[in-house]
mmCIF file of C-alpha atoms in Angstrom:
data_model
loop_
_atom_site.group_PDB
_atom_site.id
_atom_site.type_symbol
_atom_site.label_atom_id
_atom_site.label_comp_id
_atom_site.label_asym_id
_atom_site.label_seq_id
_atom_site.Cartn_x
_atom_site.Cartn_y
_atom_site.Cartn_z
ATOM 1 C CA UNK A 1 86.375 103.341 104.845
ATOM 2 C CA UNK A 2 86.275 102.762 108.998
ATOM 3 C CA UNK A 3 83.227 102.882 110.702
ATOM 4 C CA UNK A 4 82.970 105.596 112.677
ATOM 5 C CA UNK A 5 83.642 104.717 116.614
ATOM 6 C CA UNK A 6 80.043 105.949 117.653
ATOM 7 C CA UNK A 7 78.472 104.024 115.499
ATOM 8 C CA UNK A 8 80.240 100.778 115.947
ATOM 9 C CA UNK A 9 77.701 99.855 119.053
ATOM 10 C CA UNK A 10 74.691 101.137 119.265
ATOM 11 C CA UNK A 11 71.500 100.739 122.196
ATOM 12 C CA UNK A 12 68.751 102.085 120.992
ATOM 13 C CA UNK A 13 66.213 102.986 123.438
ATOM 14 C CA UNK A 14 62.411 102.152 121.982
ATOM 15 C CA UNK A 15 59.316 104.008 122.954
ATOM 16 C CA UNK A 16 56.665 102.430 125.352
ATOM 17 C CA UNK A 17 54.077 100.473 122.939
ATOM 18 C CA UNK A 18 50.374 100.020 124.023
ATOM 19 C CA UNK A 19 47.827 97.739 122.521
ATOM 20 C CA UNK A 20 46.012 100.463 121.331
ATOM 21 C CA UNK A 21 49.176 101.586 119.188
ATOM 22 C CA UNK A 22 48.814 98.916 117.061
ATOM 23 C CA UNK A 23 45.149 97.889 116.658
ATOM 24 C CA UNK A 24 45.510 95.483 113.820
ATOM 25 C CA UNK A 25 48.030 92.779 113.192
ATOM 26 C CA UNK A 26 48.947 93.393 109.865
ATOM 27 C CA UNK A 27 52.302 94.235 109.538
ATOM 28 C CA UNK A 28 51.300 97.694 110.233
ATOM 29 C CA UNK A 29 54.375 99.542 111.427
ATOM 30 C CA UNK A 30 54.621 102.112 114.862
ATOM 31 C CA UNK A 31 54.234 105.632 114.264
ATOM 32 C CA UNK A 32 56.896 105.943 117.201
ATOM 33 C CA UNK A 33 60.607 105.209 116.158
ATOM 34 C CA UNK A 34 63.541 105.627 116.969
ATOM 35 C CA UNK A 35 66.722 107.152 114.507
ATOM 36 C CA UNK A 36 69.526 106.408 114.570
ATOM 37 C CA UNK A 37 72.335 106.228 111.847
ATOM 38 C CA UNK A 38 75.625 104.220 110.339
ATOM 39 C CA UNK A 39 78.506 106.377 109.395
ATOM 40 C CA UNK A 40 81.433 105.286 107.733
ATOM 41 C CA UNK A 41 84.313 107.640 107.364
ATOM 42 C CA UNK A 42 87.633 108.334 105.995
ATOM 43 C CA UNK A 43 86.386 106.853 102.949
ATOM 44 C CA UNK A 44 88.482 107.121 99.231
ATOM 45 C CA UNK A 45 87.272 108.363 96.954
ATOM 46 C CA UNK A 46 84.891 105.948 94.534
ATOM 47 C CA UNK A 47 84.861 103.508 97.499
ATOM 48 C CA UNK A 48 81.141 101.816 97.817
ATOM 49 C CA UNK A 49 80.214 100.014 100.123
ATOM 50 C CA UNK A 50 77.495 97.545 100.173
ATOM 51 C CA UNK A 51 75.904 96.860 103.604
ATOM 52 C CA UNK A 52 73.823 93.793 105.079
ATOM 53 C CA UNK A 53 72.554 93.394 108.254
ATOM 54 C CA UNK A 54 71.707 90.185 110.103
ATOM 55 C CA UNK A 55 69.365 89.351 112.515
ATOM 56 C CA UNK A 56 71.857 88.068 115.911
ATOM 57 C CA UNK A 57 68.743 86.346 117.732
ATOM 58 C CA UNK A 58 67.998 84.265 114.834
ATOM 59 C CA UNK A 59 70.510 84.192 112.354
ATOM 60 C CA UNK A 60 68.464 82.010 109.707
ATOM 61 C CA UNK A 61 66.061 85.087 109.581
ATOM 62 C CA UNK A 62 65.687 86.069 105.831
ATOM 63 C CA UNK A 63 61.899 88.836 107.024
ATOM 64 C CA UNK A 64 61.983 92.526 107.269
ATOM 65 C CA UNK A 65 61.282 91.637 110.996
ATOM 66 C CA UNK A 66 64.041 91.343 113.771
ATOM 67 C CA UNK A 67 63.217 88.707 115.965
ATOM 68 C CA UNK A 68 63.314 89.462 119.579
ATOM 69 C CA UNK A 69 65.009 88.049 122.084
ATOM 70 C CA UNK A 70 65.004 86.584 125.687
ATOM 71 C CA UNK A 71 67.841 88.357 127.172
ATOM 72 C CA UNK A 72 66.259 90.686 129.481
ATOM 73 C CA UNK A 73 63.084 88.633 130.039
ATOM 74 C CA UNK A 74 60.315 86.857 127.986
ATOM 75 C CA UNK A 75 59.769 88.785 125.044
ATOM 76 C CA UNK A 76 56.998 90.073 123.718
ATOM 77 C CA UNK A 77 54.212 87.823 121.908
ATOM 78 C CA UNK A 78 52.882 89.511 118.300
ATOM 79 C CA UNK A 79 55.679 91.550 118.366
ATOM 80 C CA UNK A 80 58.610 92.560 116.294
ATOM 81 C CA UNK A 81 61.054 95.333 115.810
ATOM 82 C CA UNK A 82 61.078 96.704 111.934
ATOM 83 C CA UNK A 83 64.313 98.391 110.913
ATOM 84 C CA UNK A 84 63.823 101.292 107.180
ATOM 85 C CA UNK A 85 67.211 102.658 105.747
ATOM 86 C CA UNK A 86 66.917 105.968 103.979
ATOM 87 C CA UNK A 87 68.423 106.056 100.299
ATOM 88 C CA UNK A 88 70.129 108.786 98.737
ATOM 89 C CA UNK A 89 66.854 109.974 97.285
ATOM 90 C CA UNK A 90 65.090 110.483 100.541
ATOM 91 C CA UNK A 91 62.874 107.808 100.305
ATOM 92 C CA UNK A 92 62.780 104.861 103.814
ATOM 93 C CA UNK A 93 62.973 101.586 102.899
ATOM 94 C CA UNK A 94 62.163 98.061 104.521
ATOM 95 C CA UNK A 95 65.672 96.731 105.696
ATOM 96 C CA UNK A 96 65.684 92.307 104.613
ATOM 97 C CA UNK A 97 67.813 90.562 107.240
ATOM 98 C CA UNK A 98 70.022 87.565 106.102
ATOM 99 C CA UNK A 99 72.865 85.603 106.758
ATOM 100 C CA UNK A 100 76.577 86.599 106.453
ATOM 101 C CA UNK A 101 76.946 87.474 102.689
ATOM 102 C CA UNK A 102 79.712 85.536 100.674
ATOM 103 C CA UNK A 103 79.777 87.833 97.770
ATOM 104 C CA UNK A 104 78.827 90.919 96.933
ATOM 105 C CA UNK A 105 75.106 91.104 94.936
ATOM 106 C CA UNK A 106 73.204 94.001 95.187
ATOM 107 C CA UNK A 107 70.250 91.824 94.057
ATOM 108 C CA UNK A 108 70.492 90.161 96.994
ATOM 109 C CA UNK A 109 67.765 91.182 99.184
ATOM 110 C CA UNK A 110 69.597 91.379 102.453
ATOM 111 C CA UNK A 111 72.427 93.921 100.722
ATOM 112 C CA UNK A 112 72.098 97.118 99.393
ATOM 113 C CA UNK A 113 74.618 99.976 98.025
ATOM 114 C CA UNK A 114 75.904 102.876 99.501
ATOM 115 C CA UNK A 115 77.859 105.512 98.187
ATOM 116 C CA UNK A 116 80.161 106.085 95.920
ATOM 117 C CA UNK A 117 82.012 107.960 97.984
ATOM 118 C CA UNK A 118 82.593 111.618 95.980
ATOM 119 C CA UNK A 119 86.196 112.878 97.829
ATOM 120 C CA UNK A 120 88.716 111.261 99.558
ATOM 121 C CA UNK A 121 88.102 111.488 103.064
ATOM 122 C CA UNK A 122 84.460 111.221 102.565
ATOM 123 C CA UNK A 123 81.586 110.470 105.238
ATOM 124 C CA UNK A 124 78.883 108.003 104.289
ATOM 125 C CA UNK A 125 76.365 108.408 106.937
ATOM 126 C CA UNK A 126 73.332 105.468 106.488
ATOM 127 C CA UNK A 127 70.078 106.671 108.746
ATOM 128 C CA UNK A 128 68.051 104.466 109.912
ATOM 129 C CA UNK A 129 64.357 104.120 111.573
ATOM 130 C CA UNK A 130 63.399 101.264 114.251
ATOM 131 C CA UNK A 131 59.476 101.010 114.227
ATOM 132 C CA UNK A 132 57.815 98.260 116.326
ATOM 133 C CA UNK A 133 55.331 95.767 114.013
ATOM 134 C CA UNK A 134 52.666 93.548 115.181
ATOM 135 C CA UNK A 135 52.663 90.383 113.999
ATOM 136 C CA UNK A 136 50.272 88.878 115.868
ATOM 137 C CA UNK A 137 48.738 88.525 119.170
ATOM 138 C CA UNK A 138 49.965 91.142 121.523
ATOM 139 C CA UNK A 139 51.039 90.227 124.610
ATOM 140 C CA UNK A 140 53.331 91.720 127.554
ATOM 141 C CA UNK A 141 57.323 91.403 127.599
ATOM 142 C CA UNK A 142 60.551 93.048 127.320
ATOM 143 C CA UNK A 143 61.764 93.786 124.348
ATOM 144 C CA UNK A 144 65.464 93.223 123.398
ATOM 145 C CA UNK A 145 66.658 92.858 119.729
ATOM 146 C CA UNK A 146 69.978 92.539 118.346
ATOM 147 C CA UNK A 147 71.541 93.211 114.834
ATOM 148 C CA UNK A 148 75.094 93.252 112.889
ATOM 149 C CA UNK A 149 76.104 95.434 110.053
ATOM 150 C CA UNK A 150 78.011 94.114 107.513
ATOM 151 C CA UNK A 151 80.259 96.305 105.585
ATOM 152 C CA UNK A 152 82.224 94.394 102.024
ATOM 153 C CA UNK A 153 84.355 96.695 99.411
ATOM 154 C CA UNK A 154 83.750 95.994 95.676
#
């Protein structure tokens, strides 16, 4: 497979958050998000991929929350950005960040399957859903938040 050109950077663009958003600092999640997706194409046929993605402001991060960063200002406090993949079934799932994977283990928290690809020349499109999560005590900042995707062939 090759990733797609549009999706090999992406900036996506979050909603204003208020307080009131997020009243309680339990790990609820936004009910704004943003989609987006991951497409890999020109894919053989029985190629699948597994996919990890890993958390560029703090690399050591092994939560389902992506640290922000300070890159366009001080950062939000109580604040993180939450990143759910939909499966082939539908169903949106927390996304585990992690460090560069060695090998390929699907038990692995931070990896997960995609795929197989069904015809040669297939398109495996991964979507995805950025939700804000509070973590703690809110307070004012700019939020910036980088991750990679990692793509390994069995």
């Amino acid at each position: 497979c090759e990733i797609r050109p549009d999706s090999a950077s992406q900036h996506i663009e979050m909603p204003t958050l208020s307080l009131s958003q997020l009243p309680r600092a339990n790990n609820e999640l936004s009910t704004d998000f943003k989609t987006f997706s991951f497409t890999l194409h020109k894919c053989r046929k029985g190629t699948a991929p597994y996919i990890s993605l890993k958390d560029m402001t703090d690399p050591s991060n092994i939560t389902k929350n992506l640290t922000l960063s300070n890159l366009t200002g001080a950062p939000p406090g109580g604040l993180a950005i939450r990143l759910l993949r939909q499966d082939s079934g539908g169903v949106w799932n927390d996304v585990t960040f992690g460090p560069s994977p060695v090998t390929i283990d699907s038990s692995q928290p931070n990896q997960f399957a995609v795929g197989p690809a069904a015809v040669t020349n297939a398109t495996i499109e991964i979507p995805f859903r950025a939700h804000y999560v509070r973590t703690g005590k809110m307070s004012a900042g700019d939020v910036d938040a980088k991750a990679v995707i990692e793509v390994m062939y069995k």
